[in-house]
Structure formats: C-alpha cells, structure tokens
C-alpha cells in the first residue's frame, strides 16, 4: 500500500458537480418505481478498535435490487439522452410512458467490468430497447449472466477493459448504436458527465443521513476509482458542499491499475495511462485510463492518492462481513471493500502510528466510505471470505 500527497491540489471546485446538478439527479431517481435511499451504516465498534471517531459506510448493495450503485449513472445518462433526442423535460421523464412512445428500437452499447453494464441493461430493459454489453477477458460468469438476464446481449472479449472500450466505440460506429460509457475522451464527454452526475444522487442521500448519526460533516472521505467516474462525481459534490479545504479526501486504486495515483506523481499533473492485463481482484476498478472529465476534479481537490494491492481489498471484505460487537454486517465485493480495507491495513500495520498521522486520522475523525457493490461475484466472495483467498501478509 502506497500513499502519496497530491502535489497538484488547489481546492478549485468543479462546476460540473454542483449541489443543483446533484439535486436534479436525485429528483430523477426518486421518480423511479422502487426508489429508496440506501442505508448509511455506522461501524462504531470498529471505529473504536481502529482509534477513529466514526466510520460511516454507504451500503450500495441495496440499490434497486441490482447489488451495486452503477445504475444511478447509466439510467440517468440514457434518460438525458432521450430527453435531448425527443425534446423532453427530465423532470417529467417516465420509463413506462416512453416504452410505449419509442417506436424505433434503439441499441445502447457499453463496455463494463460488470456493474455498469448491468445498469445500462436494466435501463434499456425498462424502456423496451436493446443493449449490447462488452466485457473484458476474465469477467465473472455471474456478472455476465446478470446482464443477460435483463435481455441484453453480452460478449466477453479477449481484451483488457480500456481496449474493450475502444472495441465498443468501433462496433457502435459500424452499427449505429448509442454508446453509454462512464469514461470520457476528447469528443465524448457529455454522456460520461451525465453518468458521474447521476452518481451524485447517493452523496446527497449520505449527506442527508449524517444527521441520523449526530454528524454535521465528515472529516475524511475515501473513494475508490476505476476510470474515476464515481470518485470525481462524489468528490466534486462533497467539496462543493463542504469546501475542499475542510475534507481530507483519499482516492484509492488497485496497484495494477493505479492511473490516478501515477498521474498525481507527475510534475504537471498530466494523465498517465496504465496498460497491460490490469489483473486485479478489484474487477470494477481494473481501468488504466482516467476519464478526461474526472481527472481535473481529482487533481484539483484530492488530498492524497493510494495504490493498494489485492490483499487490502480482501481484508476489507472480511472485516465488513465479520463485524465487531453490535456493528451491522455489510456484504461488500472486491471493489466495494477496498477503502475499508485500507483503514484496516493501516490499523494492522507495524507503522500504524505514522500512517495514521500521514492520513490525518485520530479519535475525532469521521470517515465516510461507499461500499459500491455487494457480492456481485458470489463465488469469488466466498473464496475470499470463507477460504482465505488473498491472505493479508504485509504488515
């Protein structure tokens, strides 16, 4: 586990992820049948064990029955795309009405490690439209089947995530499909922006739920990053609410796909891509190229960047699944648990005191985390939690 201070921090707030934009996204999601806020859970016994004031975890395994947060972005982007196409008002968007009104079948295409594609397939299914989802090599069978169960075509490639994204773009251009991708590049930024704005709905929920735990504001937020769509949206919103100087933020990535961490180390804060197999247990974070709309937000407002090995994520899964005392149990997948895993890795480290000081943690700290997924690969979850796969060895 490596932690680097952000040498490019300037506290410049993002105009993309304002409170007003987040409220617009939340209003949309509230209008969907079955909406309810996911729980914000307080791990008081664990916080005491770690020497931290409070640990609060937003459990996204309860989001619309999809076991992950990702539909918040994909569905919102598809809705805004259709509003633009048919001159509709997002405030009056209705899945059921549009399902009958759209007479010409559309196809939404995306690349995914699992959860984003499932969200896109869910939205397409609600609208009676088609979805084609491409996945990188090594994708879990359960994640593939979950996408197919929603009526989407799902193809597992022999490519890594970033090359799969390029394949989707090629196929979409050939077939006239609409690309719904959470990463951005030059010339393709509107839809990824909408996706990240869709994610901010859960942060409004979390901020509203703080009062239930007698908390005015978090002192720390740890956010996992793949391409950075969630991390930038969440960080952008939270810094707009609290101010970047009042929030110690840490972006956490897999060591084998730590493009944000490496970008933060450059002299001028330019993007650094990571290529190769990106072979990590954290499938949802196995992305080597930062989103172009998200990196400036993280570059300007992140306090620190962390690069974590797979055993850190596995440790987080085991700790959340086996709570102390009266703490609630949280079933968190590999990508969802890495931020708690980082806290646990610090606690068990031989240099705990120095690491706590480095990240500014003490008995007054209030740490906000997002468990972004449940056991979306149940086989691997059991292998980690039951059988001890990826043991924690480095202390």
mmCIF file of C-alpha atoms in Angstrom:
data_model
loop_
_atom_site.group_PDB
_atom_site.id
_atom_site.type_symbol
_atom_site.label_atom_id
_atom_site.label_comp_id
_atom_site.label_asym_id
_atom_site.label_seq_id
_atom_site.Cartn_x
_atom_site.Cartn_y
_atom_site.Cartn_z
ATOM 1 C CA UNK A 1 0.000 0.000 0.000
ATOM 2 C CA UNK A 2 1.477 3.313 -1.118
ATOM 3 C CA UNK A 3 0.053 6.715 -0.157
ATOM 4 C CA UNK A 4 1.113 9.908 -1.907
ATOM 5 C CA UNK A 5 0.259 13.504 -1.074
ATOM 6 C CA UNK A 6 -1.314 15.321 -4.012
ATOM 7 C CA UNK A 7 1.234 17.878 -5.165
ATOM 8 C CA UNK A 8 -1.295 19.465 -7.539
ATOM 9 C CA UNK A 9 -4.060 20.243 -5.036
ATOM 10 C CA UNK A 10 -5.525 23.743 -5.383
ATOM 11 C CA UNK A 11 -9.040 23.357 -3.978
ATOM 12 C CA UNK A 12 -10.707 24.590 -7.177
ATOM 13 C CA UNK A 13 -14.346 23.487 -7.042
ATOM 14 C CA UNK A 14 -15.891 21.749 -10.038
ATOM 15 C CA UNK A 15 -18.751 23.463 -11.905
ATOM 16 C CA UNK A 16 -19.920 20.038 -13.148
ATOM 17 C CA UNK A 17 -20.904 18.586 -9.776
ATOM 18 C CA UNK A 18 -22.722 21.367 -8.006
ATOM 19 C CA UNK A 19 -25.449 20.900 -5.432
ATOM 20 C CA UNK A 20 -28.034 21.926 -8.028
ATOM 21 C CA UNK A 21 -26.882 19.259 -10.508
ATOM 22 C CA UNK A 22 -26.915 16.606 -7.796
ATOM 23 C CA UNK A 23 -30.420 17.592 -6.726
ATOM 24 C CA UNK A 24 -31.567 17.259 -10.334
ATOM 25 C CA UNK A 25 -30.157 13.728 -10.477
ATOM 26 C CA UNK A 26 -31.722 12.738 -7.163
ATOM 27 C CA UNK A 27 -35.119 14.068 -8.255
ATOM 28 C CA UNK A 28 -34.920 11.841 -11.330
ATOM 29 C CA UNK A 29 -34.103 8.718 -9.307
ATOM 30 C CA UNK A 30 -36.804 9.450 -6.769
ATOM 31 C CA UNK A 31 -39.299 9.239 -9.629
ATOM 32 C CA UNK A 32 -38.362 5.646 -10.467
ATOM 33 C CA UNK A 33 -40.585 2.932 -9.040
ATOM 34 C CA UNK A 34 -38.833 1.132 -6.212
ATOM 35 C CA UNK A 35 -36.543 4.002 -5.261
ATOM 36 C CA UNK A 36 -35.419 4.278 -1.669
ATOM 37 C CA UNK A 37 -32.191 5.636 -0.173
ATOM 38 C CA UNK A 38 -29.566 3.025 0.554
ATOM 39 C CA UNK A 39 -28.543 2.820 4.218
ATOM 40 C CA UNK A 40 -25.691 4.762 5.770
ATOM 41 C CA UNK A 41 -24.341 2.420 8.436
ATOM 42 C CA UNK A 42 -22.214 3.359 11.425
ATOM 43 C CA UNK A 43 -19.464 0.929 12.460
ATOM 44 C CA UNK A 44 -18.966 2.241 15.980
ATOM 45 C CA UNK A 45 -17.225 -0.803 17.426
ATOM 46 C CA UNK A 46 -14.801 -0.956 14.515
ATOM 47 C CA UNK A 47 -14.096 2.762 14.761
ATOM 48 C CA UNK A 48 -13.228 2.360 18.427
ATOM 49 C CA UNK A 49 -10.947 -0.578 17.585
ATOM 50 C CA UNK A 50 -9.176 1.478 14.919
ATOM 51 C CA UNK A 51 -8.862 4.600 17.103
ATOM 52 C CA UNK A 52 -11.165 6.635 14.838
ATOM 53 C CA UNK A 53 -14.123 8.746 15.935
ATOM 54 C CA UNK A 54 -16.632 7.326 13.483
ATOM 55 C CA UNK A 55 -16.759 5.113 10.374
ATOM 56 C CA UNK A 56 -19.832 5.544 8.185
ATOM 57 C CA UNK A 57 -20.445 3.224 5.234
ATOM 58 C CA UNK A 58 -22.989 3.846 2.481
ATOM 59 C CA UNK A 59 -24.148 0.338 1.511
ATOM 60 C CA UNK A 60 -24.980 0.333 -2.207
ATOM 61 C CA UNK A 61 -25.784 -3.372 -2.350
ATOM 62 C CA UNK A 62 -29.426 -2.332 -1.781
ATOM 63 C CA UNK A 63 -29.769 -0.132 -4.888
ATOM 64 C CA UNK A 64 -32.837 -1.128 -6.962
ATOM 65 C CA UNK A 65 -32.159 -4.822 -6.409
ATOM 66 C CA UNK A 66 -29.036 -4.645 -8.599
ATOM 67 C CA UNK A 67 -26.472 -5.172 -5.819
ATOM 68 C CA UNK A 68 -24.458 -2.094 -6.866
ATOM 69 C CA UNK A 69 -24.702 1.660 -7.379
ATOM 70 C CA UNK A 70 -23.951 1.821 -11.095
ATOM 71 C CA UNK A 71 -27.484 2.166 -12.462
ATOM 72 C CA UNK A 72 -27.570 5.654 -10.930
ATOM 73 C CA UNK A 73 -25.255 6.778 -13.711
ATOM 74 C CA UNK A 74 -26.284 4.661 -16.686
ATOM 75 C CA UNK A 75 -30.028 5.171 -16.278
ATOM 76 C CA UNK A 76 -29.633 8.914 -15.742
ATOM 77 C CA UNK A 77 -27.461 9.288 -18.841
ATOM 78 C CA UNK A 78 -29.877 7.300 -21.000
ATOM 79 C CA UNK A 79 -32.770 9.415 -19.708
ATOM 80 C CA UNK A 80 -30.976 12.676 -20.527
ATOM 81 C CA UNK A 81 -30.007 11.324 -23.942
ATOM 82 C CA UNK A 82 -33.643 10.519 -24.713
ATOM 83 C CA UNK A 83 -34.771 13.892 -23.378
ATOM 84 C CA UNK A 84 -32.364 15.533 -25.778
ATOM 85 C CA UNK A 85 -33.462 13.320 -28.678
ATOM 86 C CA UNK A 86 -37.216 13.711 -28.138
ATOM 87 C CA UNK A 87 -37.224 17.230 -26.653
ATOM 88 C CA UNK A 88 -38.455 16.064 -23.248
ATOM 89 C CA UNK A 89 -38.128 17.543 -19.766
ATOM 90 C CA UNK A 90 -36.069 15.335 -17.416
ATOM 91 C CA UNK A 91 -38.413 16.385 -14.593
ATOM 92 C CA UNK A 92 -41.276 14.601 -16.345
ATOM 93 C CA UNK A 93 -39.316 11.567 -17.539
ATOM 94 C CA UNK A 94 -41.367 8.370 -17.337
ATOM 95 C CA UNK A 95 -39.893 4.974 -18.237
ATOM 96 C CA UNK A 96 -43.271 3.308 -18.795
ATOM 97 C CA UNK A 97 -44.648 6.092 -20.988
ATOM 98 C CA UNK A 98 -41.514 6.235 -23.131
ATOM 99 C CA UNK A 99 -41.532 2.476 -23.516
ATOM 100 C CA UNK A 100 -44.765 2.849 -25.459
ATOM 101 C CA UNK A 101 -43.815 6.066 -27.257
ATOM 102 C CA UNK A 102 -40.453 4.983 -28.697
ATOM 103 C CA UNK A 103 -41.464 3.103 -31.821
ATOM 104 C CA UNK A 104 -37.981 2.866 -33.324
ATOM 105 C CA UNK A 105 -35.781 0.392 -31.452
ATOM 106 C CA UNK A 106 -32.531 1.875 -30.177
ATOM 107 C CA UNK A 107 -29.449 -0.029 -29.089
ATOM 108 C CA UNK A 108 -27.332 1.158 -26.180
ATOM 109 C CA UNK A 109 -23.777 -0.185 -26.143
ATOM 110 C CA UNK A 110 -21.186 -0.145 -23.403
ATOM 111 C CA UNK A 111 -18.058 -1.770 -22.029
ATOM 112 C CA UNK A 112 -18.136 -2.913 -18.437
ATOM 113 C CA UNK A 113 -16.485 -4.980 -15.760
ATOM 114 C CA UNK A 114 -20.000 -5.906 -14.672
ATOM 115 C CA UNK A 115 -21.977 -3.387 -12.645
ATOM 116 C CA UNK A 116 -22.147 -0.501 -15.134
ATOM 117 C CA UNK A 117 -23.253 -2.843 -17.917
ATOM 118 C CA UNK A 118 -25.932 -4.302 -15.686
ATOM 119 C CA UNK A 119 -27.221 -0.779 -15.013
ATOM 120 C CA UNK A 120 -27.329 0.043 -18.736
ATOM 121 C CA UNK A 121 -29.079 -3.260 -19.468
ATOM 122 C CA UNK A 122 -31.597 -2.529 -16.702
ATOM 123 C CA UNK A 123 -32.445 0.893 -18.147
ATOM 124 C CA UNK A 124 -32.684 -0.447 -21.701
ATOM 125 C CA UNK A 125 -34.979 -3.222 -20.479
ATOM 126 C CA UNK A 126 -37.226 -0.709 -18.670
ATOM 127 C CA UNK A 127 -37.542 1.211 -21.945
ATOM 128 C CA UNK A 128 -38.072 -1.823 -24.159
ATOM 129 C CA UNK A 129 -34.839 -1.061 -26.018
ATOM 130 C CA UNK A 130 -31.776 -3.149 -26.871
ATOM 131 C CA UNK A 131 -28.457 -3.257 -25.053
ATOM 132 C CA UNK A 132 -25.145 -4.727 -26.174
ATOM 133 C CA UNK A 133 -22.562 -5.110 -23.452
ATOM 134 C CA UNK A 134 -18.911 -5.986 -23.947
ATOM 135 C CA UNK A 135 -16.778 -7.231 -21.058
ATOM 136 C CA UNK A 136 -13.006 -7.642 -20.684
ATOM 137 C CA UNK A 137 -11.302 -11.014 -20.524
ATOM 138 C CA UNK A 138 -11.628 -12.906 -17.277
ATOM 139 C CA UNK A 139 -15.054 -11.460 -16.438
ATOM 140 C CA UNK A 140 -17.000 -13.474 -13.873
ATOM 141 C CA UNK A 141 -19.727 -15.765 -15.187
ATOM 142 C CA UNK A 142 -22.219 -14.462 -12.625
ATOM 143 C CA UNK A 143 -21.757 -10.891 -13.825
ATOM 144 C CA UNK A 144 -22.250 -11.993 -17.432
ATOM 145 C CA UNK A 145 -25.419 -13.911 -16.547
ATOM 146 C CA UNK A 146 -26.851 -10.986 -14.576
ATOM 147 C CA UNK A 147 -26.550 -8.792 -17.669
ATOM 148 C CA UNK A 148 -28.065 -11.418 -19.958
ATOM 149 C CA UNK A 149 -30.963 -11.905 -17.538
ATOM 150 C CA UNK A 150 -32.013 -8.323 -18.314
ATOM 151 C CA UNK A 151 -32.321 -9.140 -22.017
ATOM 152 C CA UNK A 152 -29.009 -7.665 -23.131
ATOM 153 C CA UNK A 153 -26.502 -9.263 -25.453
ATOM 154 C CA UNK A 154 -23.246 -9.773 -23.555
ATOM 155 C CA UNK A 155 -19.891 -10.532 -25.174
ATOM 156 C CA UNK A 156 -16.715 -11.305 -23.224
ATOM 157 C CA UNK A 157 -13.652 -10.198 -25.186
ATOM 158 C CA UNK A 158 -10.014 -11.262 -25.018
ATOM 159 C CA UNK A 159 -9.022 -7.643 -24.272
ATOM 160 C CA UNK A 160 -8.432 -5.578 -21.138
ATOM 161 C CA UNK A 161 -11.025 -3.000 -20.059
ATOM 162 C CA UNK A 162 -9.643 0.018 -21.908
ATOM 163 C CA UNK A 163 -9.209 -1.892 -25.165
ATOM 164 C CA UNK A 164 -12.747 -3.226 -24.737
ATOM 165 C CA UNK A 165 -13.978 0.366 -24.561
ATOM 166 C CA UNK A 166 -12.259 1.046 -27.892
ATOM 167 C CA UNK A 167 -13.876 -2.060 -29.372
ATOM 168 C CA UNK A 168 -17.322 -0.840 -28.286
ATOM 169 C CA UNK A 169 -16.712 2.508 -29.946
ATOM 170 C CA UNK A 170 -15.743 0.768 -33.186
ATOM 171 C CA UNK A 171 -18.764 -1.559 -33.147
ATOM 172 C CA UNK A 172 -21.125 1.281 -32.282
ATOM 173 C CA UNK A 173 -19.874 3.371 -35.184
ATOM 174 C CA UNK A 174 -20.358 0.422 -37.524
ATOM 175 C CA UNK A 175 -23.865 -0.398 -36.293
ATOM 176 C CA UNK A 176 -25.344 2.964 -35.347
ATOM 177 C CA UNK A 177 -25.539 2.192 -31.616
ATOM 178 C CA UNK A 178 -25.557 4.796 -28.837
ATOM 179 C CA UNK A 179 -22.511 4.453 -26.585
ATOM 180 C CA UNK A 180 -23.256 4.812 -22.851
ATOM 181 C CA UNK A 181 -19.763 4.826 -21.373
ATOM 182 C CA UNK A 182 -18.604 6.116 -17.993
ATOM 183 C CA UNK A 183 -15.170 7.117 -19.216
ATOM 184 C CA UNK A 184 -14.593 10.212 -21.336
ATOM 185 C CA UNK A 185 -12.202 11.138 -24.105
ATOM 186 C CA UNK A 186 -11.861 14.074 -26.458
ATOM 187 C CA UNK A 187 -15.131 14.450 -28.347
ATOM 188 C CA UNK A 188 -17.061 12.169 -25.997
ATOM 189 C CA UNK A 189 -17.735 13.963 -22.737
ATOM 190 C CA UNK A 190 -21.450 14.779 -22.400
ATOM 191 C CA UNK A 191 -22.673 11.254 -21.581
ATOM 192 C CA UNK A 192 -19.804 10.480 -19.130
ATOM 193 C CA UNK A 193 -20.575 13.789 -17.396
ATOM 194 C CA UNK A 194 -24.226 12.793 -17.039
ATOM 195 C CA UNK A 195 -23.185 9.404 -15.648
ATOM 196 C CA UNK A 196 -20.991 10.993 -12.985
ATOM 197 C CA UNK A 197 -23.731 13.485 -12.146
ATOM 198 C CA UNK A 198 -26.149 10.577 -11.758
ATOM 199 C CA UNK A 199 -23.847 9.077 -9.135
ATOM 200 C CA UNK A 200 -24.024 12.222 -7.010
ATOM 201 C CA UNK A 201 -27.587 11.321 -6.008
ATOM 202 C CA UNK A 202 -26.228 8.843 -3.485
ATOM 203 C CA UNK A 203 -23.995 11.536 -1.975
ATOM 204 C CA UNK A 204 -26.987 13.778 -1.317
ATOM 205 C CA UNK A 205 -28.573 10.808 0.442
ATOM 206 C CA UNK A 206 -25.426 10.311 2.507
ATOM 207 C CA UNK A 207 -25.168 13.982 3.484
ATOM 208 C CA UNK A 208 -28.834 13.980 4.496
ATOM 209 C CA UNK A 209 -28.330 10.807 6.541
ATOM 210 C CA UNK A 210 -25.421 12.205 8.564
ATOM 211 C CA UNK A 211 -27.827 13.842 10.997
ATOM 212 C CA UNK A 212 -29.185 10.402 11.895
ATOM 213 C CA UNK A 213 -25.717 9.666 13.298
ATOM 214 C CA UNK A 214 -25.299 13.037 15.026
ATOM 215 C CA UNK A 215 -22.674 14.086 12.493
ATOM 216 C CA UNK A 216 -22.526 17.533 10.910
ATOM 217 C CA UNK A 217 -19.877 16.713 8.315
ATOM 218 C CA UNK A 218 -17.253 14.052 7.561
ATOM 219 C CA UNK A 219 -13.620 14.929 8.117
ATOM 220 C CA UNK A 220 -12.457 12.247 5.657
ATOM 221 C CA UNK A 221 -13.812 10.575 2.564
ATOM 222 C CA UNK A 222 -12.167 7.572 0.897
ATOM 223 C CA UNK A 223 -13.301 6.958 -2.678
ATOM 224 C CA UNK A 224 -12.348 4.045 -4.897
ATOM 225 C CA UNK A 225 -11.509 4.795 -8.517
ATOM 226 C CA UNK A 226 -11.525 2.864 -11.765
ATOM 227 C CA UNK A 227 -11.802 5.408 -14.568
ATOM 228 C CA UNK A 228 -12.770 7.904 -11.853
ATOM 229 C CA UNK A 229 -16.420 8.496 -12.780
ATOM 230 C CA UNK A 230 -17.697 7.870 -9.253
ATOM 231 C CA UNK A 231 -14.688 9.350 -7.473
ATOM 232 C CA UNK A 232 -14.800 12.617 -9.412
ATOM 233 C CA UNK A 233 -18.574 12.994 -9.139
ATOM 234 C CA UNK A 234 -18.603 12.240 -5.412
ATOM 235 C CA UNK A 235 -15.564 14.384 -4.681
ATOM 236 C CA UNK A 236 -16.888 17.210 -6.848
ATOM 237 C CA UNK A 237 -20.204 17.234 -4.997
ATOM 238 C CA UNK A 238 -18.752 16.872 -1.492
ATOM 239 C CA UNK A 239 -16.214 19.639 -1.996
ATOM 240 C CA UNK A 240 -18.977 21.891 -3.326
ATOM 241 C CA UNK A 241 -20.912 21.195 -0.118
ATOM 242 C CA UNK A 242 -18.133 21.353 2.460
ATOM 243 C CA UNK A 243 -15.224 23.062 0.701
ATOM 244 C CA UNK A 244 -12.163 21.155 -0.412
ATOM 245 C CA UNK A 245 -10.041 22.508 2.457
ATOM 246 C CA UNK A 246 -12.438 21.048 5.035
ATOM 247 C CA UNK A 247 -12.356 17.494 3.688
ATOM 248 C CA UNK A 248 -9.408 15.094 3.746
ATOM 249 C CA UNK A 249 -10.038 13.076 0.602
ATOM 250 C CA UNK A 250 -8.197 9.945 -0.480
ATOM 251 C CA UNK A 251 -8.620 8.286 -3.890
ATOM 252 C CA UNK A 252 -7.944 4.539 -3.638
ATOM 253 C CA UNK A 253 -6.967 2.330 -6.599
ATOM 254 C CA UNK A 254 -5.661 -1.171 -7.326
ATOM 255 C CA UNK A 255 -1.860 -1.237 -7.571
ATOM 256 C CA UNK A 256 -2.107 -2.859 -11.021
ATOM 257 C CA UNK A 257 -4.404 -0.136 -12.392
ATOM 258 C CA UNK A 258 -3.358 2.961 -10.429
ATOM 259 C CA UNK A 259 -3.536 5.547 -13.203
ATOM 260 C CA UNK A 260 -4.756 8.347 -10.919
ATOM 261 C CA UNK A 261 -2.019 7.654 -8.368
ATOM 262 C CA UNK A 262 0.634 7.749 -11.096
ATOM 263 C CA UNK A 263 -0.871 10.858 -12.666
ATOM 264 C CA UNK A 264 -0.663 12.630 -9.312
ATOM 265 C CA UNK A 265 3.097 11.998 -9.193
ATOM 266 C CA UNK A 266 3.823 13.796 -12.464
ATOM 267 C CA UNK A 267 5.387 17.229 -12.464
ATOM 268 C CA UNK A 268 2.453 18.995 -14.098
ATOM 269 C CA UNK A 269 -0.411 16.696 -13.152
ATOM 270 C CA UNK A 270 -0.834 15.244 -16.616
ATOM 271 C CA UNK A 271 -2.695 11.979 -17.198
ATOM 272 C CA UNK A 272 -0.662 8.763 -17.041
ATOM 273 C CA UNK A 273 -2.247 5.641 -18.508
ATOM 274 C CA UNK A 274 -1.561 2.107 -17.281
ATOM 275 C CA UNK A 275 -1.711 -0.675 -19.859
ATOM 276 C CA UNK A 276 -1.353 -4.447 -19.833
ATOM 277 C CA UNK A 277 -3.673 -7.045 -18.325
ATOM 278 C CA UNK A 278 -4.723 -4.907 -15.313
ATOM 279 C CA UNK A 279 -5.062 -8.198 -13.449
ATOM 280 C CA UNK A 280 -6.629 -7.356 -10.102
ATOM 281 C CA UNK A 281 -9.279 -8.840 -7.832
ATOM 282 C CA UNK A 282 -10.984 -5.415 -7.964
ATOM 283 C CA UNK A 283 -12.661 -6.017 -11.330
ATOM 284 C CA UNK A 284 -14.744 -2.867 -11.169
ATOM 285 C CA UNK A 285 -11.601 -0.771 -10.722
ATOM 286 C CA UNK A 286 -9.445 -2.518 -13.347
ATOM 287 C CA UNK A 287 -9.218 0.547 -15.579
ATOM 288 C CA UNK A 288 -5.930 2.022 -16.728
ATOM 289 C CA UNK A 289 -7.042 5.287 -18.323
ATOM 290 C CA UNK A 290 -8.592 8.126 -16.276
ATOM 291 C CA UNK A 291 -11.719 9.792 -17.580
ATOM 292 C CA UNK A 292 -10.808 13.175 -19.022
ATOM 293 C CA UNK A 293 -13.704 14.958 -17.303
ATOM 294 C CA UNK A 294 -12.938 13.407 -13.918
ATOM 295 C CA UNK A 295 -9.188 13.748 -13.650
ATOM 296 C CA UNK A 296 -9.165 17.579 -13.321
ATOM 297 C CA UNK A 297 -11.601 17.331 -10.382
ATOM 298 C CA UNK A 298 -9.425 14.761 -8.615
ATOM 299 C CA UNK A 299 -6.205 16.583 -9.476
ATOM 300 C CA UNK A 300 -7.503 19.833 -8.020
ATOM 301 C CA UNK A 301 -9.336 18.613 -4.897
ATOM 302 C CA UNK A 302 -7.899 15.278 -3.731
ATOM 303 C CA UNK A 303 -5.723 15.364 -0.614
ATOM 304 C CA UNK A 304 -3.958 12.039 -1.205
ATOM 305 C CA UNK A 305 -3.870 9.105 -3.599
ATOM 306 C CA UNK A 306 -3.423 5.475 -2.504
ATOM 307 C CA UNK A 307 -2.330 2.443 -4.501
ATOM 308 C CA UNK A 308 -3.430 -0.819 -2.851
ATOM 309 C CA UNK A 309 -2.663 -4.474 -3.511
ATOM 310 C CA UNK A 310 -5.421 -7.057 -3.774
ATOM 311 C CA UNK A 311 -4.961 -8.295 -0.216
ATOM 312 C CA UNK A 312 -6.148 -4.884 1.036
ATOM 313 C CA UNK A 313 -9.485 -5.317 -0.741
ATOM 314 C CA UNK A 314 -9.763 -8.894 0.538
ATOM 315 C CA UNK A 315 -9.090 -7.688 4.080
ATOM 316 C CA UNK A 316 -11.880 -5.128 3.731
ATOM 317 C CA UNK A 317 -14.304 -7.804 2.532
ATOM 318 C CA UNK A 318 -13.523 -10.000 5.538
ATOM 319 C CA UNK A 319 -13.740 -7.190 8.101
ATOM 320 C CA UNK A 320 -17.057 -5.864 6.757
ATOM 321 C CA UNK A 321 -18.512 -9.368 6.552
ATOM 322 C CA UNK A 322 -17.475 -10.259 10.122
ATOM 323 C CA UNK A 323 -18.402 -7.238 12.230
ATOM 324 C CA UNK A 324 -17.306 -6.410 15.746
ATOM 325 C CA UNK A 325 -19.829 -6.266 18.591
ATOM 326 C CA UNK A 326 -23.117 -4.668 17.589
ATOM 327 C CA UNK A 327 -21.870 -3.319 14.252
ATOM 328 C CA UNK A 328 -24.045 -4.257 11.249
ATOM 329 C CA UNK A 329 -22.753 -6.800 8.762
ATOM 330 C CA UNK A 330 -22.015 -5.442 5.291
ATOM 331 C CA UNK A 331 -21.584 -7.795 2.348
ATOM 332 C CA UNK A 332 -19.147 -5.896 0.173
ATOM 333 C CA UNK A 333 -17.465 -7.045 -3.015
ATOM 334 C CA UNK A 334 -13.861 -6.581 -4.031
ATOM 335 C CA UNK A 335 -14.215 -3.054 -5.394
ATOM 336 C CA UNK A 336 -16.633 -2.007 -2.678
ATOM 337 C CA UNK A 337 -14.456 -3.029 0.251
ATOM 338 C CA UNK A 338 -11.031 -1.652 -0.660
ATOM 339 C CA UNK A 339 -11.477 1.660 1.171
ATOM 340 C CA UNK A 340 -12.384 -0.050 4.448
ATOM 341 C CA UNK A 341 -9.567 -2.463 3.683
ATOM 342 C CA UNK A 342 -7.180 0.470 3.587
ATOM 343 C CA UNK A 343 -8.290 1.577 7.066
ATOM 344 C CA UNK A 344 -7.848 -1.973 8.337
ATOM 345 C CA UNK A 345 -4.438 -2.299 6.688
ATOM 346 C CA UNK A 346 -3.315 0.881 8.451
ATOM 347 C CA UNK A 347 -4.611 -0.455 11.775
ATOM 348 C CA UNK A 348 -2.709 -3.743 11.459
ATOM 349 C CA UNK A 349 0.473 -2.201 10.071
ATOM 350 C CA UNK A 350 3.635 -2.171 12.178
ATOM 351 C CA UNK A 351 3.911 1.568 11.452
ATOM 352 C CA UNK A 352 0.279 2.300 12.327
ATOM 353 C CA UNK A 353 1.002 5.494 14.246
ATOM 354 C CA UNK A 354 2.995 7.019 11.391
ATOM 355 C CA UNK A 355 0.385 6.022 8.812
ATOM 356 C CA UNK A 356 -2.472 7.399 10.923
ATOM 357 C CA UNK A 357 -0.606 10.687 11.150
ATOM 358 C CA UNK A 358 0.092 10.680 7.406
ATOM 359 C CA UNK A 359 -3.594 10.401 6.533
ATOM 360 C CA UNK A 360 -4.710 12.667 9.370
ATOM 361 C CA UNK A 361 -6.743 10.104 11.284
ATOM 362 C CA UNK A 362 -7.399 10.322 15.023
ATOM 363 C CA UNK A 363 -10.123 9.819 17.627
ATOM 364 C CA UNK A 364 -12.018 12.867 16.308
ATOM 365 C CA UNK A 365 -12.092 11.757 12.661
ATOM 366 C CA UNK A 366 -15.378 10.982 10.899
ATOM 367 C CA UNK A 367 -14.716 8.799 7.851
ATOM 368 C CA UNK A 368 -17.228 8.395 5.033
ATOM 369 C CA UNK A 369 -16.931 5.320 2.799
ATOM 370 C CA UNK A 370 -19.037 3.899 -0.035
ATOM 371 C CA UNK A 371 -19.409 0.152 -0.357
ATOM 372 C CA UNK A 372 -20.149 0.331 -4.063
ATOM 373 C CA UNK A 373 -21.207 -3.297 -4.549
ATOM 374 C CA UNK A 374 -22.314 -6.405 -2.754
ATOM 375 C CA UNK A 375 -21.233 -9.917 -3.684
ATOM 376 C CA UNK A 376 -21.679 -9.389 -7.437
ATOM 377 C CA UNK A 377 -19.338 -12.345 -7.945
ATOM 378 C CA UNK A 378 -20.617 -14.637 -5.197
ATOM 379 C CA UNK A 379 -18.141 -17.433 -5.970
ATOM 380 C CA UNK A 380 -15.152 -15.164 -5.571
ATOM 381 C CA UNK A 381 -16.705 -13.548 -2.489
ATOM 382 C CA UNK A 382 -16.898 -16.925 -0.747
ATOM 383 C CA UNK A 383 -13.385 -17.849 -1.832
ATOM 384 C CA UNK A 384 -12.089 -14.659 -0.224
ATOM 385 C CA UNK A 385 -14.240 -14.559 2.921
ATOM 386 C CA UNK A 386 -14.634 -18.288 3.593
ATOM 387 C CA UNK A 387 -11.487 -19.817 2.152
ATOM 388 C CA UNK A 388 -8.964 -17.054 2.816
ATOM 389 C CA UNK A 389 -8.064 -16.255 -0.786
ATOM 390 C CA UNK A 390 -5.655 -13.276 -0.955
ATOM 391 C CA UNK A 391 -4.425 -13.513 2.644
ATOM 392 C CA UNK A 392 -3.192 -10.370 4.321
ATOM 393 C CA UNK A 393 0.550 -10.836 4.744
ATOM 394 C CA UNK A 394 2.156 -7.399 4.522
ATOM 395 C CA UNK A 395 2.311 -5.607 7.873
#
